[in-house]
Each structure stands twice: as structure tokens, then as C-alpha cells.
Amino acid sequence: MERSLQQIDAIRNLIDRKLQEYLIMREPLLRGLEESVNYSLFSGGKRIRPVFCFLVGEMFCVPPAQLLSVACAVEMIHTASLIMDDLPHMDDERLRRGRPANHLVYGQDVASLASVGLLMKAYEVVLADDCLPDEKKIPVVTKLASVVGIDGMVGGQFADLKYMDKSMTYATLEFIHIHKTASLFVATGEVAAIIGNAAGEEVEAIRTFAKNLGFAFQISDDILDATAAEADIGKSVHHDKGNFVTLFGVGGSRARMKEHTQKALDALEIFGEKSASLVLLSKILLARKS
Ligand code: GRG
């Protein structure tokens, strides 16, 4: 356990260093854009998705150098989505990780460019990565494109903006969270498994794990929104919106969270001992307080 926690910290440090390297903007005219990107990229994000990418890769004995660009790309996509999500014409958030949202510091124009810039950088770093075998690049980039697009986060965000009110059905809520949140977990696990030449049923097991973990993670987010103070979770709470707690109450949501966590853990059974780090990651994720 101690070793795994240290391993997770080491992955986070590696990712931070590489992200810094990828996002250096040498052109003095871009100083303001660089500040806006860095403001969101280095503001205490938990780096769950890149850590997950590395842990899956490790199960399939992928050399860490082959995972680095992909893990950073996933974090860039995640950060781009947070900046966009917070904009006034989207979720109109004031707070993110306990600090003013990017657009409140740098303006909506710069925040929009920071989001799109990060998104495009994600694909650029993967395609330009000499450590990643060329034959892996098409499946990886295709997956990372579809997870952001209409069949993924954009679709989930659309449904969130248009239908996420207190009269929403469970099917709608499920659609939103599978697309907005769980899909990036699934794509992250899947690309790491693809790089590791995982067999079909192994990729499927990782997908099932990631989907259920992502879902449980979102339920824990809704429980935190309903039970914690804004200052503790570092973001504003929208009381007008529907969520797991408005549909099932805190107790019912906790039961569902447990159910999805169990499904996630069950999916790992085919890996035996090799999946110990993923089991630990699930525990860390679901015990979080912010
Ligand atoms: C531009 C990529 C892109 C997408 C456009 C805006 C949008 C469509 C989608 C929004 C997706 C979104 C913000 C989902 C929320 C997911 C979620 C639970 C975020 C919190 O994740 P944590 O806790 O965040 O891992 P930290 O702060 O640790 O990084």
C-alpha cells in the first residue's frame, strides 16, 4: 500500500514536469495565454486520469515512456473541459478548486482560447511522440477524439445544459454522466490497454471498470455537493440542477455509489493480483473530500 501511494505520487510528479515542458510558450506575445493555461493546469488537480493511465499501462508492462504523452493528453483534455464548462454560457461557475474560475481572472476570450489551445495540444503531443509506436497513434487519437466529441463529452455537456433539471429522469442523468464524466475514464483506460496490446476481453474489463468507477466518482461528486460546504469542495453548488441526490437522496445515492464501485472491482477479477493498484486507486477516489 505504501509503495503504491508513493508510486501514485511519483506518477503525478512525472506528469507535472512533462506538462510544464509541453506547455512552455516561448513567444513573449503569448505570455497572457500561457498564464491562463498554467492557471488551470497547475492548480491542484488530482491527476486521477493520468495516474489511471499509468496504472493500466503497468498491468500490461508498458514502458512508462510510451504512456507519458497520452497521460498528459488526457489531463489536457480534462483541463480544457473544466475551463469550458465554467464559462458563463455553460455552467457559469465562479469557483474551481477553491479559486476564481479561469475566465474570471483572464477573461472569457482568453479562457476560451486556453481551452481550445489545450485541447489541440493534447492531440499534437501524442502524434509527435517518438516513444509511442506509430501503429498505436491512429487508434489512440481516434479514441481521444471520439471521447471529446458528439459521442462523448460534447454530447454529455449538451444534454446537461438542456435537460439537467429537477424533473429529469434517471435515464437522462445516466446519459449525461456516462458521456460527460465516465467516458474520459473509459477512454483513458482503453488507450493504455491498447498501447499494452491487451487482449479483447482485457480491454472490455478495463472499460467496465472505468465506466463504473467514473459513474461512482460522479455520484460521490453529487453527494459532496449536497453535503459539503462550498469552501470545502472548492466549487459552487447549483441547487437548481437535478442530480443523483435530488433523484435518490443521500442514502440512495450512497447505495448506488457502492453498487457501481462493486461492479468496477468485479471487472478487475480477471487480472488477479496485477490489479492491486487499481483497487487502491478506486478506494482513494471514492474517499475523497473535494
Ligand atoms: C473542451 C474537452 C472539451 C469538452 C467540451 C465542456 C464539456 C464539453 C464537457 C464538460 C465535462 C466536465 C467538466 C465534466 C465534469 C467531470 C468531473 C467530475 C470533473 C471533476 O474531476 P476531478 O475531481 O477534477 O478529477 P480535478 O480538480 O481533481 O482535476
PDB file of C-alpha atoms and ligand atoms in Angstrom:
ATOM      1  CA  MET A   1       0.000   0.000   0.000  1.00  0.00           C
ATOM      2  CA  GLU A   2       2.795   2.427   0.994  1.00  0.00           C
ATOM      3  CA  ARG A   3       4.636   1.546  -2.212  1.00  0.00           C
ATOM      4  CA  SER A   4       1.538   2.127  -4.318  1.00  0.00           C
ATOM      5  CA  LEU A   5       0.887   5.528  -2.728  1.00  0.00           C
ATOM      6  CA  GLN A   6       4.478   6.503  -3.412  1.00  0.00           C
ATOM      7  CA  GLN A   7       4.081   5.222  -6.963  1.00  0.00           C
ATOM      8  CA  ILE A   8       0.990   7.406  -7.451  1.00  0.00           C
ATOM      9  CA  ASP A   9       2.891  10.453  -6.173  1.00  0.00           C
ATOM     10  CA  ALA A  10       5.785   9.672  -8.493  1.00  0.00           C
ATOM     11  CA  ILE A  11       3.400   9.478 -11.471  1.00  0.00           C
ATOM     12  CA  ARG A  12       1.882  12.836 -10.505  1.00  0.00           C
ATOM     13  CA  ASN A  13       5.341  14.436 -10.363  1.00  0.00           C
ATOM     14  CA  LEU A  14       6.297  12.973 -13.715  1.00  0.00           C
ATOM     15  CA  ILE A  15       3.098  14.262 -15.286  1.00  0.00           C
ATOM     16  CA  ASP A  16       3.539  17.742 -13.807  1.00  0.00           C
ATOM     17  CA  ARG A  17       7.074  18.006 -15.153  1.00  0.00           C
ATOM     18  CA  LYS A  18       6.087  16.837 -18.629  1.00  0.00           C
ATOM     19  CA  LEU A  19       3.017  19.103 -18.765  1.00  0.00           C
ATOM     20  CA  GLN A  20       5.230  22.059 -17.890  1.00  0.00           C
ATOM     21  CA  GLU A  21       7.586  21.122 -20.690  1.00  0.00           C
ATOM     22  CA  TYR A  22       4.755  20.683 -23.225  1.00  0.00           C
ATOM     23  CA  LEU A  23       3.118  23.997 -22.391  1.00  0.00           C
ATOM     24  CA  ILE A  24       6.098  26.334 -22.471  1.00  0.00           C
ATOM     25  CA  MET A  25       5.275  29.272 -24.758  1.00  0.00           C
ATOM     26  CA  ARG A  26       8.479  30.980 -25.788  1.00  0.00           C
ATOM     27  CA  GLU A  27       6.778  33.790 -27.699  1.00  0.00           C
ATOM     28  CA  PRO A  28       6.579  36.854 -25.397  1.00  0.00           C
ATOM     29  CA  LEU A  29       3.301  37.904 -27.045  1.00  0.00           C
ATOM     30  CA  LEU A  30       1.676  34.746 -25.682  1.00  0.00           C
ATOM     31  CA  ARG A  31       2.560  35.387 -22.045  1.00  0.00           C
ATOM     32  CA  GLY A  32      -1.097  36.034 -21.096  1.00  0.00           C
ATOM     33  CA  LEU A  33      -2.263  32.825 -22.805  1.00  0.00           C
ATOM     34  CA  GLU A  34       0.476  30.821 -21.088  1.00  0.00           C
ATOM     35  CA  GLU A  35      -0.590  32.243 -17.712  1.00  0.00           C
ATOM     36  CA  SER A  36      -4.218  31.323 -18.322  1.00  0.00           C
ATOM     37  CA  VAL A  37      -3.316  27.751 -19.363  1.00  0.00           C
ATOM     38  CA  ASN A  38      -0.957  27.325 -16.404  1.00  0.00           C
ATOM     39  CA  TYR A  39      -3.520  28.774 -14.007  1.00  0.00           C
ATOM     40  CA  SER A  40      -5.861  25.861 -14.709  1.00  0.00           C
ATOM     41  CA  LEU A  41      -3.310  23.163 -15.436  1.00  0.00           C
ATOM     42  CA  PHE A  42      -1.344  23.653 -12.211  1.00  0.00           C
ATOM     43  CA  SER A  43      -3.955  24.462  -9.608  1.00  0.00           C
ATOM     44  CA  GLY A  44      -4.167  21.322  -7.542  1.00  0.00           C
ATOM     45  CA  GLY A  45      -5.902  18.913  -9.921  1.00  0.00           C
ATOM     46  CA  LYS A  46      -5.744  15.378  -8.556  1.00  0.00           C
ATOM     47  CA  ARG A  47      -4.348  13.946 -11.843  1.00  0.00           C
ATOM     48  CA  ILE A  48      -6.634  10.942 -11.477  1.00  0.00           C
ATOM     49  CA  ARG A  49      -6.881  10.206 -15.182  1.00  0.00           C
ATOM     50  CA  PRO A  50      -3.119  10.224 -15.949  1.00  0.00           C
ATOM     51  CA  VAL A  51      -2.497   8.117 -12.834  1.00  0.00           C
ATOM     52  CA  PHE A  52      -5.146   5.673 -14.061  1.00  0.00           C
ATOM     53  CA  CYS A  53      -3.465   5.615 -17.483  1.00  0.00           C
ATOM     54  CA  PHE A  54      -0.118   4.673 -15.912  1.00  0.00           C
ATOM     55  CA  LEU A  55      -1.602   2.029 -13.620  1.00  0.00           C
ATOM     56  CA  VAL A  56      -3.386   0.321 -16.518  1.00  0.00           C
ATOM     57  CA  GLY A  57      -0.232   0.535 -18.633  1.00  0.00           C
ATOM     58  CA  GLU A  58       1.782  -1.033 -15.828  1.00  0.00           C
ATOM     59  CA  MET A  59      -0.585  -4.025 -15.742  1.00  0.00           C
ATOM     60  CA  PHE A  60       0.336  -4.687 -19.355  1.00  0.00           C
ATOM     61  CA  CYS A  61       4.057  -3.979 -18.800  1.00  0.00           C
ATOM     62  CA  VAL A  62       4.079  -0.857 -20.983  1.00  0.00           C
ATOM     63  CA  PRO A  63       7.313   1.135 -20.553  1.00  0.00           C
ATOM     64  CA  PRO A  64       6.357   4.444 -18.832  1.00  0.00           C
ATOM     65  CA  ALA A  65       7.967   6.449 -21.663  1.00  0.00           C
ATOM     66  CA  GLN A  66       5.283   5.103 -24.022  1.00  0.00           C
ATOM     67  CA  LEU A  67       2.486   6.387 -21.792  1.00  0.00           C
ATOM     68  CA  LEU A  68       3.691   9.859 -20.934  1.00  0.00           C
ATOM     69  CA  SER A  69       2.302  11.847 -23.877  1.00  0.00           C
ATOM     70  CA  VAL A  70      -1.027  10.033 -23.725  1.00  0.00           C
ATOM     71  CA  ALA A  71      -1.372  10.532 -19.962  1.00  0.00           C
ATOM     72  CA  CYS A  72      -0.577  14.253 -20.360  1.00  0.00           C
ATOM     73  CA  ALA A  73      -3.018  14.484 -23.271  1.00  0.00           C
ATOM     74  CA  VAL A  74      -5.811  13.095 -21.113  1.00  0.00           C
ATOM     75  CA  GLU A  75      -5.079  15.683 -18.412  1.00  0.00           C
ATOM     76  CA  MET A  76      -5.034  18.455 -21.037  1.00  0.00           C
ATOM     77  CA  ILE A  77      -8.427  17.314 -22.335  1.00  0.00           C
ATOM     78  CA  HIS A  78      -9.785  17.210 -18.786  1.00  0.00           C
ATOM     79  CA  THR A  79      -8.468  20.715 -18.003  1.00  0.00           C
ATOM     80  CA  ALA A  80      -9.771  22.104 -21.308  1.00  0.00           C
ATOM     81  CA  SER A  81     -13.197  20.723 -20.438  1.00  0.00           C
ATOM     82  CA  LEU A  82     -13.153  22.308 -16.971  1.00  0.00           C
ATOM     83  CA  ILE A  83     -12.251  25.745 -18.354  1.00  0.00           C
ATOM     84  CA  MET A  84     -15.023  25.487 -20.959  1.00  0.00           C
ATOM     85  CA  ASP A  85     -17.538  24.057 -18.504  1.00  0.00           C
ATOM     86  CA  ASP A  86     -17.059  27.048 -16.180  1.00  0.00           C
ATOM     87  CA  LEU A  87     -17.757  29.715 -18.831  1.00  0.00           C
ATOM     88  CA  PRO A  88     -20.857  31.886 -18.336  1.00  0.00           C
ATOM     89  CA  HIS A  89     -22.691  30.413 -21.342  1.00  0.00           C
ATOM     90  CA  MET A  90     -22.067  26.897 -19.981  1.00  0.00           C
ATOM     91  CA  ASP A  91     -22.261  26.143 -16.249  1.00  0.00           C
ATOM     92  CA  ASP A  92     -21.339  29.712 -15.252  1.00  0.00           C
ATOM     93  CA  GLU A  93     -19.098  28.688 -12.367  1.00  0.00           C
ATOM     94  CA  ARG A  94     -17.364  31.214 -10.136  1.00  0.00           C
ATOM     95  CA  LEU A  95     -15.091  28.812  -8.315  1.00  0.00           C
ATOM     96  CA  ARG A  96     -12.892  25.931  -9.399  1.00  0.00           C
ATOM     97  CA  ARG A  97     -10.570  24.154  -6.953  1.00  0.00           C
ATOM     98  CA  GLY A  98     -11.197  26.933  -4.464  1.00  0.00           C
ATOM     99  CA  ARG A  99     -10.016  29.705  -6.786  1.00  0.00           C
ATOM    100  CA  PRO A 100     -11.856  32.014  -9.195  1.00  0.00           C
ATOM    101  CA  ALA A 101     -12.679  30.262 -12.483  1.00  0.00           C
ATOM    102  CA  ASN A 102     -10.214  30.880 -15.324  1.00  0.00           C
ATOM    103  CA  HIS A 103     -12.463  33.340 -17.203  1.00  0.00           C
ATOM    104  CA  LEU A 104     -12.931  35.488 -14.094  1.00  0.00           C
ATOM    105  CA  VAL A 105      -9.178  36.022 -13.942  1.00  0.00           C
ATOM    106  CA  TYR A 106      -8.202  36.132 -17.639  1.00  0.00           C
ATOM    107  CA  GLY A 107     -11.490  36.992 -19.385  1.00  0.00           C
ATOM    108  CA  GLN A 108     -13.840  34.814 -21.425  1.00  0.00           C
ATOM    109  CA  ASP A 109     -11.895  35.450 -24.633  1.00  0.00           C
ATOM    110  CA  VAL A 110      -8.583  34.216 -23.211  1.00  0.00           C
ATOM    111  CA  ALA A 111     -10.180  31.342 -21.261  1.00  0.00           C
ATOM    112  CA  SER A 112     -11.864  30.082 -24.450  1.00  0.00           C
ATOM    113  CA  LEU A 113      -8.537  30.155 -26.282  1.00  0.00           C
ATOM    114  CA  ALA A 114      -6.777  28.433 -23.373  1.00  0.00           C
ATOM    115  CA  SER A 115      -9.375  25.647 -23.512  1.00  0.00           C
ATOM    116  CA  VAL A 116      -9.160  25.119 -27.275  1.00  0.00           C
ATOM    117  CA  GLY A 117      -5.370  25.501 -27.204  1.00  0.00           C
ATOM    118  CA  LEU A 118      -5.027  22.794 -24.540  1.00  0.00           C
ATOM    119  CA  LEU A 119      -7.395  20.531 -26.405  1.00  0.00           C
ATOM    120  CA  MET A 120      -5.409  20.744 -29.618  1.00  0.00           C
ATOM    121  CA  LYS A 121      -2.094  20.381 -27.766  1.00  0.00           C
ATOM    122  CA  ALA A 122      -3.378  17.033 -26.458  1.00  0.00           C
ATOM    123  CA  TYR A 123      -3.511  15.572 -29.973  1.00  0.00           C
ATOM    124  CA  GLU A 124      -0.294  17.268 -31.055  1.00  0.00           C
ATOM    125  CA  VAL A 125       1.790  15.737 -28.238  1.00  0.00           C
ATOM    126  CA  VAL A 126       0.512  12.219 -28.931  1.00  0.00           C
ATOM    127  CA  LEU A 127       1.033  12.438 -32.688  1.00  0.00           C
ATOM    128  CA  ALA A 128       4.514  13.930 -32.280  1.00  0.00           C
ATOM    129  CA  ASP A 129       5.655  11.445 -29.623  1.00  0.00           C
ATOM    130  CA  ASP A 130       8.667   9.465 -30.851  1.00  0.00           C
ATOM    131  CA  CYS A 131       8.369   6.997 -27.948  1.00  0.00           C
ATOM    132  CA  LEU A 132       4.879   5.882 -28.968  1.00  0.00           C
ATOM    133  CA  PRO A 133       4.924   3.346 -31.818  1.00  0.00           C
ATOM    134  CA  ASP A 134       3.347   4.830 -34.943  1.00  0.00           C
ATOM    135  CA  GLU A 135       0.824   1.981 -35.320  1.00  0.00           C
ATOM    136  CA  LYS A 136      -0.656   2.910 -31.936  1.00  0.00           C
ATOM    137  CA  LYS A 137      -1.237   6.540 -32.830  1.00  0.00           C
ATOM    138  CA  ILE A 138      -4.321   6.113 -35.046  1.00  0.00           C
ATOM    139  CA  PRO A 139      -6.338   4.013 -32.529  1.00  0.00           C
ATOM    140  CA  VAL A 140      -5.245   6.227 -29.624  1.00  0.00           C
ATOM    141  CA  VAL A 141      -6.020   9.550 -31.325  1.00  0.00           C
ATOM    142  CA  THR A 142      -9.296   8.229 -32.743  1.00  0.00           C
ATOM    143  CA  LYS A 143     -10.388   7.229 -29.227  1.00  0.00           C
ATOM    144  CA  LEU A 144      -9.281  10.547 -27.728  1.00  0.00           C
ATOM    145  CA  ALA A 145     -11.160  12.438 -30.445  1.00  0.00           C
ATOM    146  CA  SER A 146     -14.393  10.488 -30.118  1.00  0.00           C
ATOM    147  CA  VAL A 147     -14.399  10.824 -26.323  1.00  0.00           C
ATOM    148  CA  VAL A 148     -14.405  14.618 -26.602  1.00  0.00           C
ATOM    149  CA  GLY A 149     -16.842  14.879 -29.494  1.00  0.00           C
ATOM    150  CA  ILE A 150     -20.527  14.410 -30.111  1.00  0.00           C
ATOM    151  CA  ASP A 151     -20.499  10.806 -28.899  1.00  0.00           C
ATOM    152  CA  GLY A 152     -18.682  11.819 -25.742  1.00  0.00           C
ATOM    153  CA  MET A 153     -18.184  14.885 -23.601  1.00  0.00           C
ATOM    154  CA  VAL A 154     -19.725  17.413 -26.013  1.00  0.00           C
ATOM    155  CA  GLY A 155     -22.877  15.259 -26.222  1.00  0.00           C
ATOM    156  CA  GLY A 156     -22.948  14.871 -22.438  1.00  0.00           C
ATOM    157  CA  GLN A 157     -22.478  18.587 -21.910  1.00  0.00           C
ATOM    158  CA  PHE A 158     -25.272  19.378 -24.373  1.00  0.00           C
ATOM    159  CA  ALA A 159     -27.695  17.109 -22.539  1.00  0.00           C
ATOM    160  CA  ASP A 160     -26.550  18.584 -19.226  1.00  0.00           C
ATOM    161  CA  LEU A 161     -27.200  22.166 -20.395  1.00  0.00           C
ATOM    162  CA  LYS A 162     -30.579  21.370 -21.932  1.00  0.00           C
ATOM    163  CA  TYR A 163     -32.137  18.702 -19.718  1.00  0.00           C
ATOM    164  CA  MET A 164     -30.467  18.608 -16.331  1.00  0.00           C
ATOM    165  CA  ASP A 165     -33.199  19.988 -14.135  1.00  0.00           C
ATOM    166  CA  LYS A 166     -35.085  18.567 -11.212  1.00  0.00           C
ATOM    167  CA  SER A 167     -37.706  16.919 -13.468  1.00  0.00           C
ATOM    168  CA  MET A 168     -35.106  14.896 -15.340  1.00  0.00           C
ATOM    169  CA  THR A 169     -35.416  11.096 -15.488  1.00  0.00           C
ATOM    170  CA  TYR A 170     -32.745   8.654 -14.334  1.00  0.00           C
ATOM    171  CA  ALA A 171     -32.107   7.634 -17.966  1.00  0.00           C
ATOM    172  CA  THR A 172     -31.200  11.255 -18.797  1.00  0.00           C
ATOM    173  CA  LEU A 173     -28.961  11.585 -15.745  1.00  0.00           C
ATOM    174  CA  GLU A 174     -27.236   8.340 -16.668  1.00  0.00           C
ATOM    175  CA  PHE A 175     -26.681   9.525 -20.251  1.00  0.00           C
ATOM    176  CA  ILE A 176     -25.188  12.795 -19.037  1.00  0.00           C
ATOM    177  CA  HIS A 177     -22.737  11.251 -16.616  1.00  0.00           C
ATOM    178  CA  ILE A 178     -21.690   8.406 -18.854  1.00  0.00           C
ATOM    179  CA  HIS A 179     -20.837  10.936 -21.550  1.00  0.00           C
ATOM    180  CA  LYS A 180     -19.584  13.894 -19.512  1.00  0.00           C
ATOM    181  CA  THR A 181     -17.557  12.116 -16.874  1.00  0.00           C
ATOM    182  CA  ALA A 182     -17.238   8.338 -17.229  1.00  0.00           C
ATOM    183  CA  SER A 183     -16.317   8.460 -20.923  1.00  0.00           C
ATOM    184  CA  LEU A 184     -12.937  10.114 -20.288  1.00  0.00           C
ATOM    185  CA  PHE A 185     -12.122   7.484 -17.646  1.00  0.00           C
ATOM    186  CA  VAL A 186     -13.098   4.757 -20.117  1.00  0.00           C
ATOM    187  CA  ALA A 187     -11.065   6.252 -22.971  1.00  0.00           C
ATOM    188  CA  THR A 188      -8.054   6.689 -20.668  1.00  0.00           C
ATOM    189  CA  GLY A 189      -8.095   3.049 -19.591  1.00  0.00           C
ATOM    190  CA  GLU A 190      -8.771   1.876 -23.103  1.00  0.00           C
ATOM    191  CA  VAL A 191      -5.891   3.744 -24.736  1.00  0.00           C
ATOM    192  CA  ALA A 192      -3.462   2.489 -22.074  1.00  0.00           C
ATOM    193  CA  ALA A 193      -4.715  -1.066 -22.680  1.00  0.00           C
ATOM    194  CA  ILE A 194      -4.391  -0.637 -26.455  1.00  0.00           C
ATOM    195  CA  ILE A 195      -0.796   0.563 -26.068  1.00  0.00           C
ATOM    196  CA  GLY A 196      -0.202  -2.516 -23.887  1.00  0.00           C
ATOM    197  CA  ASN A 197      -1.538  -4.887 -26.577  1.00  0.00           C
ATOM    198  CA  ALA A 198      -4.242  -6.095 -24.192  1.00  0.00           C
ATOM    199  CA  ALA A 199      -6.494  -8.918 -25.374  1.00  0.00           C
ATOM    200  CA  GLY A 200     -10.112  -8.111 -26.306  1.00  0.00           C
ATOM    201  CA  GLU A 201     -11.594  -9.343 -23.024  1.00  0.00           C
ATOM    202  CA  GLU A 202      -8.968  -7.433 -21.044  1.00  0.00           C
ATOM    203  CA  VAL A 203      -9.842  -4.177 -22.835  1.00  0.00           C
ATOM    204  CA  GLU A 204     -13.509  -4.902 -22.124  1.00  0.00           C
ATOM    205  CA  ALA A 205     -12.752  -5.490 -18.422  1.00  0.00           C
ATOM    206  CA  ILE A 206     -10.881  -2.170 -18.219  1.00  0.00           C
ATOM    207  CA  ARG A 207     -13.813  -0.429 -19.936  1.00  0.00           C
ATOM    208  CA  THR A 208     -16.298  -1.907 -17.459  1.00  0.00           C
ATOM    209  CA  PHE A 209     -14.059  -0.967 -14.538  1.00  0.00           C
ATOM    210  CA  ALA A 210     -13.577   2.611 -15.805  1.00  0.00           C
ATOM    211  CA  LYS A 211     -17.224   3.163 -16.658  1.00  0.00           C
ATOM    212  CA  ASN A 212     -18.429   2.058 -13.239  1.00  0.00           C
ATOM    213  CA  LEU A 213     -15.652   3.865 -11.412  1.00  0.00           C
ATOM    214  CA  GLY A 214     -16.358   7.066 -13.384  1.00  0.00           C
ATOM    215  CA  PHE A 215     -20.011   6.720 -12.548  1.00  0.00           C
ATOM    216  CA  ALA A 216     -19.345   6.085  -8.847  1.00  0.00           C
ATOM    217  CA  PHE A 217     -16.979   9.075  -8.914  1.00  0.00           C
ATOM    218  CA  GLN A 218     -19.746  11.312 -10.288  1.00  0.00           C
ATOM    219  CA  ILE A 219     -22.189  10.077  -7.652  1.00  0.00           C
ATOM    220  CA  SER A 220     -19.607  10.907  -4.971  1.00  0.00           C
ATOM    221  CA  ASP A 221     -19.346  14.386  -6.570  1.00  0.00           C
ATOM    222  CA  ASP A 222     -23.111  14.872  -6.223  1.00  0.00           C
ATOM    223  CA  ILE A 223     -23.036  13.636  -2.610  1.00  0.00           C
ATOM    224  CA  LEU A 224     -20.212  16.080  -1.825  1.00  0.00           C
ATOM    225  CA  ASP A 225     -22.179  18.906  -3.487  1.00  0.00           C
ATOM    226  CA  ALA A 226     -25.168  18.099  -1.309  1.00  0.00           C
ATOM    227  CA  THR A 227     -23.355  17.581   1.964  1.00  0.00           C
ATOM    228  CA  ALA A 228     -20.168  19.702   1.961  1.00  0.00           C
ATOM    229  CA  ALA A 229     -19.691  23.466   2.159  1.00  0.00           C
ATOM    230  CA  GLU A 230     -18.583  25.352  -0.976  1.00  0.00           C
ATOM    231  CA  ALA A 231     -15.319  26.281   0.732  1.00  0.00           C
ATOM    232  CA  ASP A 232     -14.507  22.613   1.407  1.00  0.00           C
ATOM    233  CA  ILE A 233     -15.132  21.342  -2.121  1.00  0.00           C
ATOM    234  CA  GLY A 234     -13.692  24.457  -3.794  1.00  0.00           C
ATOM    235  CA  LYS A 235     -16.567  24.979  -6.230  1.00  0.00           C
ATOM    236  CA  SER A 236     -20.054  26.429  -6.251  1.00  0.00           C
ATOM    237  CA  VAL A 237     -23.101  24.224  -5.813  1.00  0.00           C
ATOM    238  CA  HIS A 238     -26.071  24.585  -8.187  1.00  0.00           C
ATOM    239  CA  HIS A 239     -29.215  23.958  -6.191  1.00  0.00           C
ATOM    240  CA  ASP A 240     -31.464  24.368  -9.244  1.00  0.00           C
ATOM    241  CA  LYS A 241     -29.979  21.359 -11.031  1.00  0.00           C
ATOM    242  CA  GLY A 242     -31.073  17.762 -10.811  1.00  0.00           C
ATOM    243  CA  ASN A 243     -28.545  15.155  -9.738  1.00  0.00           C
ATOM    244  CA  PHE A 244     -28.260  11.778  -8.006  1.00  0.00           C
ATOM    245  CA  VAL A 245     -29.156  13.286  -4.650  1.00  0.00           C
ATOM    246  CA  THR A 246     -32.298  15.028  -5.949  1.00  0.00           C
ATOM    247  CA  LEU A 247     -33.378  11.711  -7.520  1.00  0.00           C
ATOM    248  CA  PHE A 248     -32.382   9.227  -4.806  1.00  0.00           C
ATOM    249  CA  GLY A 249     -31.463  11.213  -1.680  1.00  0.00           C
ATOM    250  CA  VAL A 250     -28.048  10.966   0.017  1.00  0.00           C
ATOM    251  CA  GLY A 251     -28.638   7.404   1.308  1.00  0.00           C
ATOM    252  CA  GLY A 252     -29.916   6.116  -2.047  1.00  0.00           C
ATOM    253  CA  SER A 253     -27.001   7.778  -3.834  1.00  0.00           C
ATOM    254  CA  ARG A 254     -24.501   6.172  -1.449  1.00  0.00           C
ATOM    255  CA  ALA A 255     -26.074   2.778  -2.151  1.00  0.00           C
ATOM    256  CA  ARG A 256     -25.746   3.345  -5.892  1.00  0.00           C
ATOM    257  CA  MET A 257     -22.178   4.506  -5.481  1.00  0.00           C
ATOM    258  CA  LYS A 258     -21.380   1.261  -3.648  1.00  0.00           C
ATOM    259  CA  GLU A 259     -23.123  -0.776  -6.314  1.00  0.00           C
ATOM    260  CA  HIS A 260     -21.064   0.785  -9.134  1.00  0.00           C
ATOM    261  CA  THR A 261     -17.861   0.518  -7.119  1.00  0.00           C
ATOM    262  CA  GLN A 262     -18.514  -3.184  -6.641  1.00  0.00           C
ATOM    263  CA  LYS A 263     -19.187  -3.634 -10.372  1.00  0.00           C
ATOM    264  CA  ALA A 264     -15.903  -1.839 -11.077  1.00  0.00           C
ATOM    265  CA  LEU A 265     -13.980  -4.082  -8.695  1.00  0.00           C
ATOM    266  CA  ASP A 266     -15.665  -7.241 -10.024  1.00  0.00           C
ATOM    267  CA  ALA A 267     -14.464  -6.369 -13.519  1.00  0.00           C
ATOM    268  CA  LEU A 268     -10.860  -6.482 -12.282  1.00  0.00           C
ATOM    269  CA  GLU A 269     -11.108 -10.087 -11.152  1.00  0.00           C
ATOM    270  CA  ILE A 270      -9.667 -11.459 -14.386  1.00  0.00           C
ATOM    271  CA  PHE A 271      -6.408  -9.622 -13.624  1.00  0.00           C
ATOM    272  CA  GLY A 272      -5.928 -11.097 -10.135  1.00  0.00           C
ATOM    273  CA  GLU A 273      -3.078  -9.573  -8.091  1.00  0.00           C
ATOM    274  CA  LYS A 274      -1.952  -7.452 -11.047  1.00  0.00           C
ATOM    275  CA  SER A 275      -4.849  -5.061 -10.452  1.00  0.00           C
ATOM    276  CA  ALA A 276      -3.980  -4.221  -6.811  1.00  0.00           C
ATOM    277  CA  SER A 277      -3.009  -0.630  -7.709  1.00  0.00           C
ATOM    278  CA  LEU A 278      -6.335  -0.071  -9.491  1.00  0.00           C
ATOM    279  CA  VAL A 279      -8.202  -1.348  -6.426  1.00  0.00           C
ATOM    280  CA  LEU A 280      -6.260   1.156  -4.315  1.00  0.00           C
ATOM    281  CA  LEU A 281      -6.992   3.959  -6.794  1.00  0.00           C
ATOM    282  CA  SER A 282     -10.739   3.253  -6.546  1.00  0.00           C
ATOM    283  CA  LYS A 283     -10.540   3.475  -2.753  1.00  0.00           C
ATOM    284  CA  ILE A 284      -8.635   6.772  -2.861  1.00  0.00           C
ATOM    285  CA  LEU A 285     -11.066   8.225  -5.395  1.00  0.00           C
ATOM    286  CA  LEU A 286     -14.197   7.384  -3.529  1.00  0.00           C
ATOM    287  CA  ALA A 287     -12.865   8.500  -0.145  1.00  0.00           C
ATOM    288  CA  ARG A 288     -12.041  11.976  -1.471  1.00  0.00           C
ATOM    289  CA  LYS A 289     -13.354  15.114   0.212  1.00  0.00           C
ATOM    290  CA  SER A 290     -13.030  17.517  -2.735  1.00  0.00           C
TER     291      SER A 290
HETATM  292  C1  GRG B   1     -13.496  21.053 -24.479  1.00  0.00           C
HETATM  293  C2  GRG B   1     -12.827  18.715 -23.792  1.00  0.00           C
HETATM  294  C3  GRG B   1     -13.895  19.686 -24.056  1.00  0.00           C
HETATM  295  C4  GRG B   1     -15.186  19.301 -23.857  1.00  0.00           C
HETATM  296  C5  GRG B   1     -16.365  20.140 -24.181  1.00  0.00           C
HETATM  297  C6  GRG B   1     -17.393  21.407 -21.566  1.00  0.00           C
HETATM  298  C7  GRG B   1     -17.549  19.992 -21.971  1.00  0.00           C
HETATM  299  C8  GRG B   1     -17.619  19.653 -23.419  1.00  0.00           C
HETATM  300  C9  GRG B   1     -17.667  18.989 -21.090  1.00  0.00           C
HETATM  301  C10 GRG B   1     -17.586  19.168 -19.617  1.00  0.00           C
HETATM  302  C11 GRG B   1     -17.093  17.912 -18.961  1.00  0.00           C
HETATM  303  C12 GRG B   1     -16.913  18.055 -17.483  1.00  0.00           C
HETATM  304  C13 GRG B   1     -16.395  19.316 -16.924  1.00  0.00           C
HETATM  305  C14 GRG B   1     -17.206  17.012 -16.682  1.00  0.00           C
HETATM  306  C15 GRG B   1     -17.028  17.028 -15.206  1.00  0.00           C
HETATM  307  C16 GRG B   1     -16.160  15.875 -14.790  1.00  0.00           C
HETATM  308  C17 GRG B   1     -15.705  15.955 -13.370  1.00  0.00           C
HETATM  309  C18 GRG B   1     -16.380  15.088 -12.361  1.00  0.00           C
HETATM  310  C19 GRG B   1     -14.705  16.768 -13.039  1.00  0.00           C
HETATM  311  C20 GRG B   1     -14.003  16.778 -11.741  1.00  0.00           C
HETATM  312  O1  GRG B   1     -12.895  15.906 -11.896  1.00  0.00           O
HETATM  313  P1  GRG B   1     -11.721  15.818 -10.849  1.00  0.00           P
HETATM  314  O2  GRG B   1     -12.287  15.735  -9.467  1.00  0.00           O
HETATM  315  O3  GRG B   1     -11.045  17.255 -11.010  1.00  0.00           O
HETATM  316  O4  GRG B   1     -10.791  14.767 -11.285  1.00  0.00           O
HETATM  317  P2  GRG B   1      -9.620  17.778 -10.526  1.00  0.00           P
HETATM  318  O5  GRG B   1      -9.921  19.135  -9.966  1.00  0.00           O
HETATM  319  O6  GRG B   1      -9.032  16.862  -9.497  1.00  0.00           O
HETATM  320  O7  GRG B   1      -8.795  17.837 -11.754  1.00  0.00           O
END
